[in-house]
Coordinates of C-alpha atoms and ligand atoms in Angstrom, one line a residue:
X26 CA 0.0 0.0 0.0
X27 CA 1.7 2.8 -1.0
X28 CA 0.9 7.0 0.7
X29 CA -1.9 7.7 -1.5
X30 CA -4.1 4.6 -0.8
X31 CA -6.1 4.3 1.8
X32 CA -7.4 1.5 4.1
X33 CA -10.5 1.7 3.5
X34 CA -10.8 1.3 -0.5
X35 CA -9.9 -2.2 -2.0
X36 CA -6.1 -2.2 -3.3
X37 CA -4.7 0.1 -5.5
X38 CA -7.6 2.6 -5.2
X39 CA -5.8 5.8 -4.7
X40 CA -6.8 8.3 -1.3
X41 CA -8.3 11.3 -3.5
X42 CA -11.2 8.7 -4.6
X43 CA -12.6 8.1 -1.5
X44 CA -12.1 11.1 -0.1
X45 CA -14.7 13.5 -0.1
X46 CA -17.6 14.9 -0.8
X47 CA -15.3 16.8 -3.7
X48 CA -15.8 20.9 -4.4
X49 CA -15.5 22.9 -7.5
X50 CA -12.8 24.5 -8.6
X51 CA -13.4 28.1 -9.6
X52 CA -11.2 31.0 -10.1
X53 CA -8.2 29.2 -8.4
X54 CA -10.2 28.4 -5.2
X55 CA -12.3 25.0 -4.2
X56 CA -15.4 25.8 -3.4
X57 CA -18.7 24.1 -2.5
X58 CA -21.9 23.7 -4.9
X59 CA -23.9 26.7 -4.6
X60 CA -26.8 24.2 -5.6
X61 CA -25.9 22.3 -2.7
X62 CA -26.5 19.0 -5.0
X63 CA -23.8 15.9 -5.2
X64 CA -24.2 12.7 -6.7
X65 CA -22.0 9.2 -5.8
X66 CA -19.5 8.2 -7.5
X67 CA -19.4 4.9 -8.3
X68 CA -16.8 2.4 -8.7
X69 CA -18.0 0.2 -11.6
X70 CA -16.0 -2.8 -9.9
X71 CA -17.6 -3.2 -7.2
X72 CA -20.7 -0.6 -7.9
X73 CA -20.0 0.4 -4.4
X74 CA -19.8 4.5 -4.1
X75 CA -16.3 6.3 -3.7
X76 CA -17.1 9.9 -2.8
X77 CA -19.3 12.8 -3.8
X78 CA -19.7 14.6 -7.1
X79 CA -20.6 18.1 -6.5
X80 CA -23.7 19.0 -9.2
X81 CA -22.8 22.7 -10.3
X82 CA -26.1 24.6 -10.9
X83 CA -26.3 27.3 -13.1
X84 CA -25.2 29.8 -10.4
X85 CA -22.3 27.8 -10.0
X86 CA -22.1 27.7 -14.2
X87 CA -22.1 31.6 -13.6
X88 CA -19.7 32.0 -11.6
X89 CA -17.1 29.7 -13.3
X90 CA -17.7 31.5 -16.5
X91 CA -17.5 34.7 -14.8
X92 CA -13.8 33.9 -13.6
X93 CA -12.8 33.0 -17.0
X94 CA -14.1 36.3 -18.4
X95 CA -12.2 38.0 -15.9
X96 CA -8.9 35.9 -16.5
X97 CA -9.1 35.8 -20.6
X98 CA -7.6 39.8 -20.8
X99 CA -4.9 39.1 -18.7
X100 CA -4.3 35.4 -20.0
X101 CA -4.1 35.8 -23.5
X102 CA -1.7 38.4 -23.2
X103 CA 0.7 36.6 -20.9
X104 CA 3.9 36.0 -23.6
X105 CA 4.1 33.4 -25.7
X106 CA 7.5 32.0 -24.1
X107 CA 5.7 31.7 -20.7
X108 CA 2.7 29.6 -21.7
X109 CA 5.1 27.3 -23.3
X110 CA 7.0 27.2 -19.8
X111 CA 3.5 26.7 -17.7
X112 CA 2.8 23.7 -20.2
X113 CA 5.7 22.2 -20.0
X114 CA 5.1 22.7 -16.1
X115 CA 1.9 21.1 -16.2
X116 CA 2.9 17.6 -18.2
X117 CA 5.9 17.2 -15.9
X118 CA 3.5 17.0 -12.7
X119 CA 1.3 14.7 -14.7
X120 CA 3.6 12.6 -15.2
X121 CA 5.0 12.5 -12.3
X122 CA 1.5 11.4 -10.7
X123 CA 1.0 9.3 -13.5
X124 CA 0.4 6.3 -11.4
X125 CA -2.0 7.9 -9.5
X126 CA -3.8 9.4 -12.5
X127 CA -3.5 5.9 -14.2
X128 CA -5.8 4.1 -11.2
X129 CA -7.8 6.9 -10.3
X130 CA -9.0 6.6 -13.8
X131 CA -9.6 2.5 -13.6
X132 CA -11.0 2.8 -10.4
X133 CA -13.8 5.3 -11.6
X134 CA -14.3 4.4 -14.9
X135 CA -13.2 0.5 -15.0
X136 CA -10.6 1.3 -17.8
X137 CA -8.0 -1.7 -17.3
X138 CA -4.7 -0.4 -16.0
X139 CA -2.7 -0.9 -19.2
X140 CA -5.1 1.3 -21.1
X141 CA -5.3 4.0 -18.7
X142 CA -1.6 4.0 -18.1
X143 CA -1.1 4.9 -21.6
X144 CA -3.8 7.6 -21.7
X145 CA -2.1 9.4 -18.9
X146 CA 1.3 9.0 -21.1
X147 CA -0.4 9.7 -24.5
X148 CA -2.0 13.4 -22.5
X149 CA 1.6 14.1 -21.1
X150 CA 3.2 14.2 -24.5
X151 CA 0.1 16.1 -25.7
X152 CA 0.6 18.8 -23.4
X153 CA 4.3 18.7 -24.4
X154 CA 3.1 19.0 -28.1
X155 CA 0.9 21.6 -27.6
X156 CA 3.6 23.5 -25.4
X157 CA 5.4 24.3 -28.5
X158 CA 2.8 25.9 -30.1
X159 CA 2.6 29.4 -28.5
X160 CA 5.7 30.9 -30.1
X161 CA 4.9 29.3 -33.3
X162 CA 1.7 30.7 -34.0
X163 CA 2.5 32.8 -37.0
X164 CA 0.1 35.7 -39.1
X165 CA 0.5 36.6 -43.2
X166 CA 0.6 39.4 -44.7
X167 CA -1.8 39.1 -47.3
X168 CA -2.0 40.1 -51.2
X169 CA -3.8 43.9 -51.8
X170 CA -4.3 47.1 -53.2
X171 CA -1.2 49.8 -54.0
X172 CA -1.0 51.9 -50.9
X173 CA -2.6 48.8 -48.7
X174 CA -0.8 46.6 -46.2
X175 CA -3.2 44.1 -45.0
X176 CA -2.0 41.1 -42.7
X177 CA -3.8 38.5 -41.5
X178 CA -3.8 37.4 -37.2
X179 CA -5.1 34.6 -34.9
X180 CA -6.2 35.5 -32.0
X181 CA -8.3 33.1 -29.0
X182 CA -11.4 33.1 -29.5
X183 CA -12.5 34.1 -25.2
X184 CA -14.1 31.3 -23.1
X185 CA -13.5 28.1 -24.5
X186 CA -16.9 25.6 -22.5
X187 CA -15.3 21.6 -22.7
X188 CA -17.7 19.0 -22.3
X189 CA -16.6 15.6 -22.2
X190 CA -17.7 11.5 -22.3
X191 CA -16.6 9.3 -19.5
X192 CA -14.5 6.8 -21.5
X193 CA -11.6 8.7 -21.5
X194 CA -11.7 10.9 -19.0
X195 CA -8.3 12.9 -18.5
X196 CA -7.2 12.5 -22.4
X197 CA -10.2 14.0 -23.2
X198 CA -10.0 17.1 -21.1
X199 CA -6.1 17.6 -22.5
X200 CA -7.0 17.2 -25.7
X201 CA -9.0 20.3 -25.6
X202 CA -7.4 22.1 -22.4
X203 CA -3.9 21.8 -23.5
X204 CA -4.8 24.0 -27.2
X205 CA -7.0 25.9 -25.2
X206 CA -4.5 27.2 -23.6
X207 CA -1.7 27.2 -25.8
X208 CA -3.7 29.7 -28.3
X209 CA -4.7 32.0 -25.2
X210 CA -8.2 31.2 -24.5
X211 CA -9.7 30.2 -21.1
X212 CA -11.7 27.6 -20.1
X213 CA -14.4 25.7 -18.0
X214 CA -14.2 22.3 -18.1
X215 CA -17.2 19.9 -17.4
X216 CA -16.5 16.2 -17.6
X217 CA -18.9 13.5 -17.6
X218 CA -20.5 12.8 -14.0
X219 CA -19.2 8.9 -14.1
X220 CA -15.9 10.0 -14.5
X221 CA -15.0 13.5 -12.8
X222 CA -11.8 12.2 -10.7
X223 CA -9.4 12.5 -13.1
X224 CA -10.4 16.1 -13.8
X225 CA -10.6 17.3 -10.6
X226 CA -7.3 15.9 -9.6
X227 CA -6.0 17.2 -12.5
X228 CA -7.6 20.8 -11.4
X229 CA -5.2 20.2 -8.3
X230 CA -1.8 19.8 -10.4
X231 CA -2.9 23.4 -12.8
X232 CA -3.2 24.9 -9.0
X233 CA 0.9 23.6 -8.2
X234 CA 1.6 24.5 -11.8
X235 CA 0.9 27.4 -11.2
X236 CA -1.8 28.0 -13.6
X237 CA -3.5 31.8 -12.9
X238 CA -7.0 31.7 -11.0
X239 CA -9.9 31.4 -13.6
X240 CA -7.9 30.2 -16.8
X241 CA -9.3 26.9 -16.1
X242 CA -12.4 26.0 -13.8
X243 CA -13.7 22.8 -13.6
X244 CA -17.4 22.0 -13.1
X245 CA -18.4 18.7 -12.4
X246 CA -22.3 17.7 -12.6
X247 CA -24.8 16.2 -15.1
X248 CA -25.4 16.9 -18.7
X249 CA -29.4 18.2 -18.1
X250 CA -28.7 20.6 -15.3
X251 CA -24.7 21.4 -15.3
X252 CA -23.8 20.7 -19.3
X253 CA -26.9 22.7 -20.0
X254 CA -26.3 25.8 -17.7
X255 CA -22.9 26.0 -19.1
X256 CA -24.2 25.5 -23.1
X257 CA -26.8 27.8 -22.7
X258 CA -24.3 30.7 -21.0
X259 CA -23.9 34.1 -23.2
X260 CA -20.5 34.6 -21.4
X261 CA -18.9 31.3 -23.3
X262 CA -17.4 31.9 -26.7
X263 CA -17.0 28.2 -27.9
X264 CA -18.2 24.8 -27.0
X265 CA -15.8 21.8 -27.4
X266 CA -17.7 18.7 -26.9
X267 CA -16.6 14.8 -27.4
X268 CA -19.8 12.3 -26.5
X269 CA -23.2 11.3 -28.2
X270 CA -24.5 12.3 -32.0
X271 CA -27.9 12.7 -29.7
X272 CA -26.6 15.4 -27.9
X273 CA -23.9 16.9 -29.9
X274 CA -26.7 17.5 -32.2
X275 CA -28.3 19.5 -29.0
X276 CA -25.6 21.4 -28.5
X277 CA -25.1 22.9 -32.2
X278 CA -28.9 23.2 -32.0
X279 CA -28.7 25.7 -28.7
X280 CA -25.3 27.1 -29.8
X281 CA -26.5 28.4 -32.9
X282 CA -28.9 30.9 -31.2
X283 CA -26.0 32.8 -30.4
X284 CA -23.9 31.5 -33.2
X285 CA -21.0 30.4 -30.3
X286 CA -18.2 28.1 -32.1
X287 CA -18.4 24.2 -32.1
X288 CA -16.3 21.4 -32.0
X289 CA -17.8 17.9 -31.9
X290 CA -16.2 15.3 -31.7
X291 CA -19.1 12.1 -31.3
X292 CA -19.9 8.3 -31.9
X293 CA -19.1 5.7 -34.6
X294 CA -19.7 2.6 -35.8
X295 CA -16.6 1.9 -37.3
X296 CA -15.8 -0.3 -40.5
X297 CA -13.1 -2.7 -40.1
X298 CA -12.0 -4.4 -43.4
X299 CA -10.2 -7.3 -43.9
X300 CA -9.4 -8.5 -47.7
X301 CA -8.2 -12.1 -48.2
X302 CA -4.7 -11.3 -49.3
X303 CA -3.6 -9.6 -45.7
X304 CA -2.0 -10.7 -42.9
X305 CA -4.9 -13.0 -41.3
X306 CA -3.2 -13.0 -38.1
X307 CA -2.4 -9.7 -37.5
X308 CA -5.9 -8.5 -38.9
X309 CA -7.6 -11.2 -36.0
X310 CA -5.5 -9.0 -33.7
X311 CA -6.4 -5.7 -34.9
X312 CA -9.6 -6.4 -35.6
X313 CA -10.2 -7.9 -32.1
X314 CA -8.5 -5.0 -30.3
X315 CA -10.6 -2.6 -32.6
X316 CA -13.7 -3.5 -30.6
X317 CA -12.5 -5.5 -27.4
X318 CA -10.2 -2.6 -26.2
X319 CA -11.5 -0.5 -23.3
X320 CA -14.1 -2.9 -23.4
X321 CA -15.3 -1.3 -26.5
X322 CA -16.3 1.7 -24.8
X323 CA -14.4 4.0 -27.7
X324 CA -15.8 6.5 -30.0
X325 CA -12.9 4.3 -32.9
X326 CA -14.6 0.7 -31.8
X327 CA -14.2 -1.3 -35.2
X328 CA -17.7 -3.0 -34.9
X329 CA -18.3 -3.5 -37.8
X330 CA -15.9 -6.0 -38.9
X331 CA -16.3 -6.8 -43.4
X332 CA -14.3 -10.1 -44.3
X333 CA -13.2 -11.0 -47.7
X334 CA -16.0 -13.9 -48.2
X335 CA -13.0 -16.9 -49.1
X336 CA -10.9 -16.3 -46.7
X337 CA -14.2 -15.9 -43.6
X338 CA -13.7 -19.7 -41.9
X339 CA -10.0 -19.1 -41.4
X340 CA -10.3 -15.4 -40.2
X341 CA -13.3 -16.2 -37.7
X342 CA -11.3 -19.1 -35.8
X343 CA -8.6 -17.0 -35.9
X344 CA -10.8 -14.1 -34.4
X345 CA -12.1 -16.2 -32.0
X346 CA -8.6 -17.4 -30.7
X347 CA -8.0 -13.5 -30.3
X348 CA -11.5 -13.3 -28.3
X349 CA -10.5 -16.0 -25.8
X350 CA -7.4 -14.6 -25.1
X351 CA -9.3 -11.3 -23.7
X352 CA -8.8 -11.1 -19.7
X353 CA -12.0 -9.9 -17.6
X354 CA -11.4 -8.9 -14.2
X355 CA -10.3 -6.0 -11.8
X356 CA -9.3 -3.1 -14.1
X357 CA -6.9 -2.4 -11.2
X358 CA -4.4 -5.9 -12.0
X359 CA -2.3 -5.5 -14.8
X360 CA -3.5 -8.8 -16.3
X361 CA -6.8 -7.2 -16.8
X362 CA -7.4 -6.4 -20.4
X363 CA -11.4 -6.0 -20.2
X364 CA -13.0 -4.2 -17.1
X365 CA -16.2 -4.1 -16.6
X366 CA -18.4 -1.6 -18.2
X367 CA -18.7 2.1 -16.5
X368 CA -21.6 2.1 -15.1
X369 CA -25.3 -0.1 -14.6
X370 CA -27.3 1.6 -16.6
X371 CA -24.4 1.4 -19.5
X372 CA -24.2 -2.5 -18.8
X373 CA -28.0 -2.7 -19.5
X374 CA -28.1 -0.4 -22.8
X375 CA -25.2 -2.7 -23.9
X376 CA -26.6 -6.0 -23.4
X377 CA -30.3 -5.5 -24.4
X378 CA -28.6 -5.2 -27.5
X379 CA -28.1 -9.2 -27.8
X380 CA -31.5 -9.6 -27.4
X381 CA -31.8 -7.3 -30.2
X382 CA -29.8 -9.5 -32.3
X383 CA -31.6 -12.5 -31.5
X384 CA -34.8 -11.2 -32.4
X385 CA -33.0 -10.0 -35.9
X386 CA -32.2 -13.5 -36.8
X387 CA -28.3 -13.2 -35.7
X388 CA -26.5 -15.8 -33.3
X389 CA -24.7 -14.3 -30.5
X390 CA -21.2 -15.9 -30.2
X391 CA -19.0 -15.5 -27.0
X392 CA -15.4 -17.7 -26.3
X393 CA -15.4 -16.3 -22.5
X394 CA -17.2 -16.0 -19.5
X395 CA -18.3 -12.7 -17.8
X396 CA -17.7 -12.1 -13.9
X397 CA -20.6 -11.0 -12.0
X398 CA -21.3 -7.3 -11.6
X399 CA -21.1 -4.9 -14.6
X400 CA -18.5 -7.3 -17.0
X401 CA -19.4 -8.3 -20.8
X402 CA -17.0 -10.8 -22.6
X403 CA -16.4 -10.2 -26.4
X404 CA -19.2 -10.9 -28.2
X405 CA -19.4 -11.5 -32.2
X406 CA -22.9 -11.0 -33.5
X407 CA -23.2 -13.4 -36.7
X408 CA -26.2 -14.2 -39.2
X409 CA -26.9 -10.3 -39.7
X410 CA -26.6 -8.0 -43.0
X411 CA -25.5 -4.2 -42.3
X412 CA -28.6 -2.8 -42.0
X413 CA -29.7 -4.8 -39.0
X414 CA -29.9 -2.5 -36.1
X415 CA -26.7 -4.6 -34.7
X416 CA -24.8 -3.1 -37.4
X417 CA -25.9 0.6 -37.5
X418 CA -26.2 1.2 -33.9
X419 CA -23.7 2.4 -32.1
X420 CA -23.6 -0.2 -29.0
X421 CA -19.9 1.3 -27.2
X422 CA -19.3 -2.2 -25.4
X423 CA -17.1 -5.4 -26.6
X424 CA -19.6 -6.6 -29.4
X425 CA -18.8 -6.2 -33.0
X426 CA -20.8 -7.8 -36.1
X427 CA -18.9 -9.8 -38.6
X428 CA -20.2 -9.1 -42.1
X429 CA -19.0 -10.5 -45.3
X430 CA -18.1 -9.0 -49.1
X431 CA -16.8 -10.1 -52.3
X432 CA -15.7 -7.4 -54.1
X433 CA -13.9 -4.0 -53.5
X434 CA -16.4 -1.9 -54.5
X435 CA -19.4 -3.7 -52.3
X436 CA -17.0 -3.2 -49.3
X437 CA -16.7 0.0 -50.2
X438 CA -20.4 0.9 -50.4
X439 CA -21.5 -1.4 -47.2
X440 CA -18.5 0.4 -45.3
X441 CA -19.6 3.7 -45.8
X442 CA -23.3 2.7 -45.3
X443 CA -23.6 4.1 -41.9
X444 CA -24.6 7.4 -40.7
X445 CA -21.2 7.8 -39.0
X446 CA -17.6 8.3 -40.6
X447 CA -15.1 8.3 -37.3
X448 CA -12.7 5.6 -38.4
X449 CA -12.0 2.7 -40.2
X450 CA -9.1 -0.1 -40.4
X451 CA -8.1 -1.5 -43.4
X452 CA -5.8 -4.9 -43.5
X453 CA -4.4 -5.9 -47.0
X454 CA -0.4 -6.5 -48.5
X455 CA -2.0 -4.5 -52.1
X456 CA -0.8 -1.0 -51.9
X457 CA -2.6 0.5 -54.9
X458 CA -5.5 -0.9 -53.0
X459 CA -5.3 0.4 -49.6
X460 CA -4.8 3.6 -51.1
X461 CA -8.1 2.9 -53.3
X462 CA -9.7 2.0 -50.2
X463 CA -8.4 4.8 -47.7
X464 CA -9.7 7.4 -50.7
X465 CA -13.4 5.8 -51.1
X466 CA -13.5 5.3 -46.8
X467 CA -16.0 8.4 -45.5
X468 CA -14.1 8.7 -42.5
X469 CA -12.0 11.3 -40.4
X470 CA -8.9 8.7 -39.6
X471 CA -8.0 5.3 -41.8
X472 CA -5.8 2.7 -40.4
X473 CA -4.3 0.3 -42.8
X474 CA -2.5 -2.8 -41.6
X475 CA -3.0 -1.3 -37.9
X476 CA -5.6 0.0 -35.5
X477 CA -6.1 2.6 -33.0
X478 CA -2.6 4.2 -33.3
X479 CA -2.7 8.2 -32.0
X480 CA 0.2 10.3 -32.4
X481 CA 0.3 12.6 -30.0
X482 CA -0.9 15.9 -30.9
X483 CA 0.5 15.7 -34.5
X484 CA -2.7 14.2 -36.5
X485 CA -6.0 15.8 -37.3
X486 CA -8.8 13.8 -35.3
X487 CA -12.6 14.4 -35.8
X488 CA -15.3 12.8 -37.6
X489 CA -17.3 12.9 -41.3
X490 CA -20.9 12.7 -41.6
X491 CA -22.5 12.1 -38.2
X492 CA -19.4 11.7 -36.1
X493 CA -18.5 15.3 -35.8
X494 CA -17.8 19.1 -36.7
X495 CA -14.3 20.2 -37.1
X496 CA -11.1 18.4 -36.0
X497 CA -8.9 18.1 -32.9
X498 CA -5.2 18.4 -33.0
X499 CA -2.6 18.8 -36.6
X500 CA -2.6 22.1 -37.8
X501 CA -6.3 22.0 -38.1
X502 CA -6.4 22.8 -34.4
X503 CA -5.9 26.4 -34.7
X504 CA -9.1 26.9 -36.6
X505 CA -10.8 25.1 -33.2
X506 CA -9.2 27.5 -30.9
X507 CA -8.7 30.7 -32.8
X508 CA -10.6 33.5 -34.6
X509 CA -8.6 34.9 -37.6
X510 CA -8.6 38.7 -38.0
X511 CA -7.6 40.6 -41.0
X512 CA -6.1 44.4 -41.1
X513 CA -6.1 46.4 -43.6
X514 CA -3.6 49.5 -43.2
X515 CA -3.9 52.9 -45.8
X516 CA -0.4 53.4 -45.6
Ligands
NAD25 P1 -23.1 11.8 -23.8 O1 -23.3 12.6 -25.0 O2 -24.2 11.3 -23.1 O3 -22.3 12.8 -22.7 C1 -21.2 13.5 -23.0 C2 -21.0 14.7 -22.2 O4 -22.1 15.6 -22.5 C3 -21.1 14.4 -20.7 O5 -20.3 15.3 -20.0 C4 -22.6 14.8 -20.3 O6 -22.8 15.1 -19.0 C5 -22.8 16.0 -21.3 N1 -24.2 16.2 -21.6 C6 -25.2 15.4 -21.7 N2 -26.4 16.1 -22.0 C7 -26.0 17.4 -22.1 C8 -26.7 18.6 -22.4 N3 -28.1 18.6 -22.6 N4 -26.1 19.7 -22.4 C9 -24.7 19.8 -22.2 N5 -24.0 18.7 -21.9 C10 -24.6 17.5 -21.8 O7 -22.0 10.8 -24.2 P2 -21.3 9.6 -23.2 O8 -22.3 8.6 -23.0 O9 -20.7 10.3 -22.0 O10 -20.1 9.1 -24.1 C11 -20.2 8.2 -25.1 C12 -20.3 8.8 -26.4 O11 -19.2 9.7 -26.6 C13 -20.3 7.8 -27.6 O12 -21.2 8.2 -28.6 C14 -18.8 7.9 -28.1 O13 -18.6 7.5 -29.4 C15 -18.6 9.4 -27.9 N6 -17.1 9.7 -27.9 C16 -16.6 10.3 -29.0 C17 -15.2 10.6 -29.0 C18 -14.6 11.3 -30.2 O14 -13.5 11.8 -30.1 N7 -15.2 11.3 -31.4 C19 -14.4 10.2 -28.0 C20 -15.0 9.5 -26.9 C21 -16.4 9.3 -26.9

């Protein structure tokens, strides 16, 4: 047992979760719910709560929003050099709790410790990556009349409102917070009430970073009473959301009576495609990671998986072989590969869905058996075409449908029939044709011969059709985080 754990919690389960009830953190200071509301937070493992959630209320939304206001003058003028350093500041005592972070996030969320270890290290170097932007943020000078100097500036856009999904709680928040930041805009967090730990420890490393009072606040709460306070808010600029189509659609919906900014970032019901000349090995694996991973509670869950019809039999064993190698148990033991779902009422939207397939005509096939509590073991749904529900839904648990094809172009047209366009992998040795396939794929990020790879920072991330507006991260990210002003000088 190491400082941080206490007796009380089962092993591993670091102090700051059962500790409690938890505040706010606005304007640099923790503070209590003006609402007075909390809600339990639950450990998924043992559904047995851990602390207290506070439930900002839209005083509370007012007053975090008020902070940022009053910190984006002073904040977007601090020099470039400096936010660099504060960055910088900010991944080194991430990492340096990293541990902590890592099983905070397993314990609240059921992530197994292998996947959550490497989102802490994936949002350390993004905050590194983002640290370099500030003194590289250039302007143009742009093309005009005799007599005319006209150049062209970014500048933040004012109070940047992040709203994020519980499945990946702490990379979610850095993804936005960390080019928030970087281009000079403040910020008030809200992330999703199964999963606020992460975040509000996190809030506690910006304090030692020495982050400024009100650049970042972090509300924690519910998305009907908290999300909604702080979407419907006049004093916030820009809404970057990652969760549901249902209610990213809400949000552009509300946003657009004030016309603030969007990013969404949201579901998808990804395509993975495996032709008969690739590596049938390595495809089992990828293609088995694509929707047992996290225990397919990510927005990039290959559940859709197409295989080349004469090469199905060998694939599927192969698949299967992959399936029962899949460890349930306590997200907290590093031989964990699958924890169990994030929450109960998750677990029963999840498996209502193989009664679904049933009554659709598919057979539900599983390899492994499920602890009790809130676990699901992979599950392939077989017998179904892709327009069964099975295959258009997006179900965010360990369950993927295995399709056939024959040709290229019918893999093509079944791959992109899906409201959603997130993701897709692609496993073949033909070049010409992964490039054939990659073009045709409606999707934001294709994988070919691999799955799931993120490089920090560096890669454009976001969604076509259904599964978003705008991207995250690559030099795409600037047009998420900044307005661009042009001045035109009589000289
Ligand atoms: P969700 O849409 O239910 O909730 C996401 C966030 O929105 C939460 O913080 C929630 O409290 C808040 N919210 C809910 N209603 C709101 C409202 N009326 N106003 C303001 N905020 C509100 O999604 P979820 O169940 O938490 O997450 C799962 C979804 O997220 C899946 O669809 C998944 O694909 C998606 N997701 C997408 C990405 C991506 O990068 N594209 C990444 C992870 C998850």
């Amino acid at each position: 047992m190491t400082a941080d754990t206490v007796s009380d919690a089962r092993p591993g389960v670091p102090a700051f979760a059962t500790t409690g009830p938890k505040k706010l953190y606005l304007n640099g200071k923790w503070v209590e719910p003006r609402s007075g509301a909390y809600a339990d937070s639950i450990d998924p493992t043992t559904e047995q709560p851990l602390t207290a959630i506070p439930v900002a209320g839209p005083e509370d939304i007012d007053a975090a929003v008020a902070a940022a206001r009053q910190a984006f003058p002073s904040w977007s003028g601090v020099a470039p050099y400096e936010r660099t350093t504060l960055l910088l500041r900010i991944a080194d005592l991430v990492e340096a709790h990293s541990d902590e972070l890592a099983r905070l996030e397993s314990a609240d969320m059921g992530g197994p410790i292998g996947l959550t270890t490497w989102m802490v290290a994936h949002s350390v170097e993004v905050l590194r990556h983002y640290a370099g932007w500030p003194t590289k943020i250039y302007g143009q000078t742009a093309p005009s009349s005799p007599g005319m100097h006209a150049y062209v500036v970014r500048q933040p856009i004012g109070v940047v409102a992040t709203i994020t999904a519980w499945n990946g709680p702490l990379l979610q928040l850095v993804w936005k917070v960390a080019p928030a930041l970087a281009t000079g805009n403040t910020v008030v967090a809200k992330p999703a009430l199964w999963s606020s730990l992460t975040a509000l420890r996190f809030a506690e490393l910006l304090d030692e970073a020495g982050v400024p009072p009100g650049v970042v606040n972090i509300v924690t709460g519910d998305g009907g009473v908290t999300g909604e306070a702080l979407i419907r808010h006049p004093g916030v600029d820009k809404i970057s959301f990652t969760g549901s189509v249902a209610v990213g659609k809400h949000i552009m919906e509300t946003a657009s009576r004030d016309l603030k900014r969007v990013t969404l970032e949201l579901g998808g019901k990804s395509p993975t495609i495996v032709f008969a000349d690739a590596d049938l090995a390595a495809a089992a694996q990828g293609a088995a990671l694509g929707f047992t991973a996290g225990s397919g509670e990510g927005c990039v869950a290959g559940s859709r998986i197409f295989v080349e019809e004469s090469v199905k039999d060998e694939f599927r064993a192969l698949l299967l072989e992959q399936m029962k190698a899949c460890t349930l148990g306590d997200p907290l033991d590093p031989a964990t590969t699958m924890g169990p779902l994030a929450a109960r009422q998750h677990h029963e939207r999840v498996t209502a869905y193989f009664e679904v397939a049933e009554q659709e005509g598919g057979s539900v096939v599983r390899v492994t058996e499920a602890p009790r509590g809130l676990f699901v073991p992979a599950t392939l749904i077989e017998g179904l075409s892709n327009a069964s529900r099975i295959a258009q839904e997006e179900i965010f648990g360990p369950v993927a449908a295995l399709l056939t094809f024959t040709t290229e172009d019918e893999v093509i047209r079944l791959g992109n029939d899906t409201v959603y366009g997130l993701s897709a992998s692609l496993w073949t040795r033909d070049l010409s044709r992964a490039h054939r396939i990659a073009a045709a794929i409606e999707a934001g990020t294709i994988w070919v011969n691999t799955y799931g790879v993120m490089s920090a920072g560096t890669v454009p991330f976001g969604g076509f059709k259904q599964s978003g507006i705008g991207r995250e991260h690559g030099t795409q990210v600037l047009d998420a985080y900044t307005e661009t002003k042009t001045v035109m000088v009589q000289l």
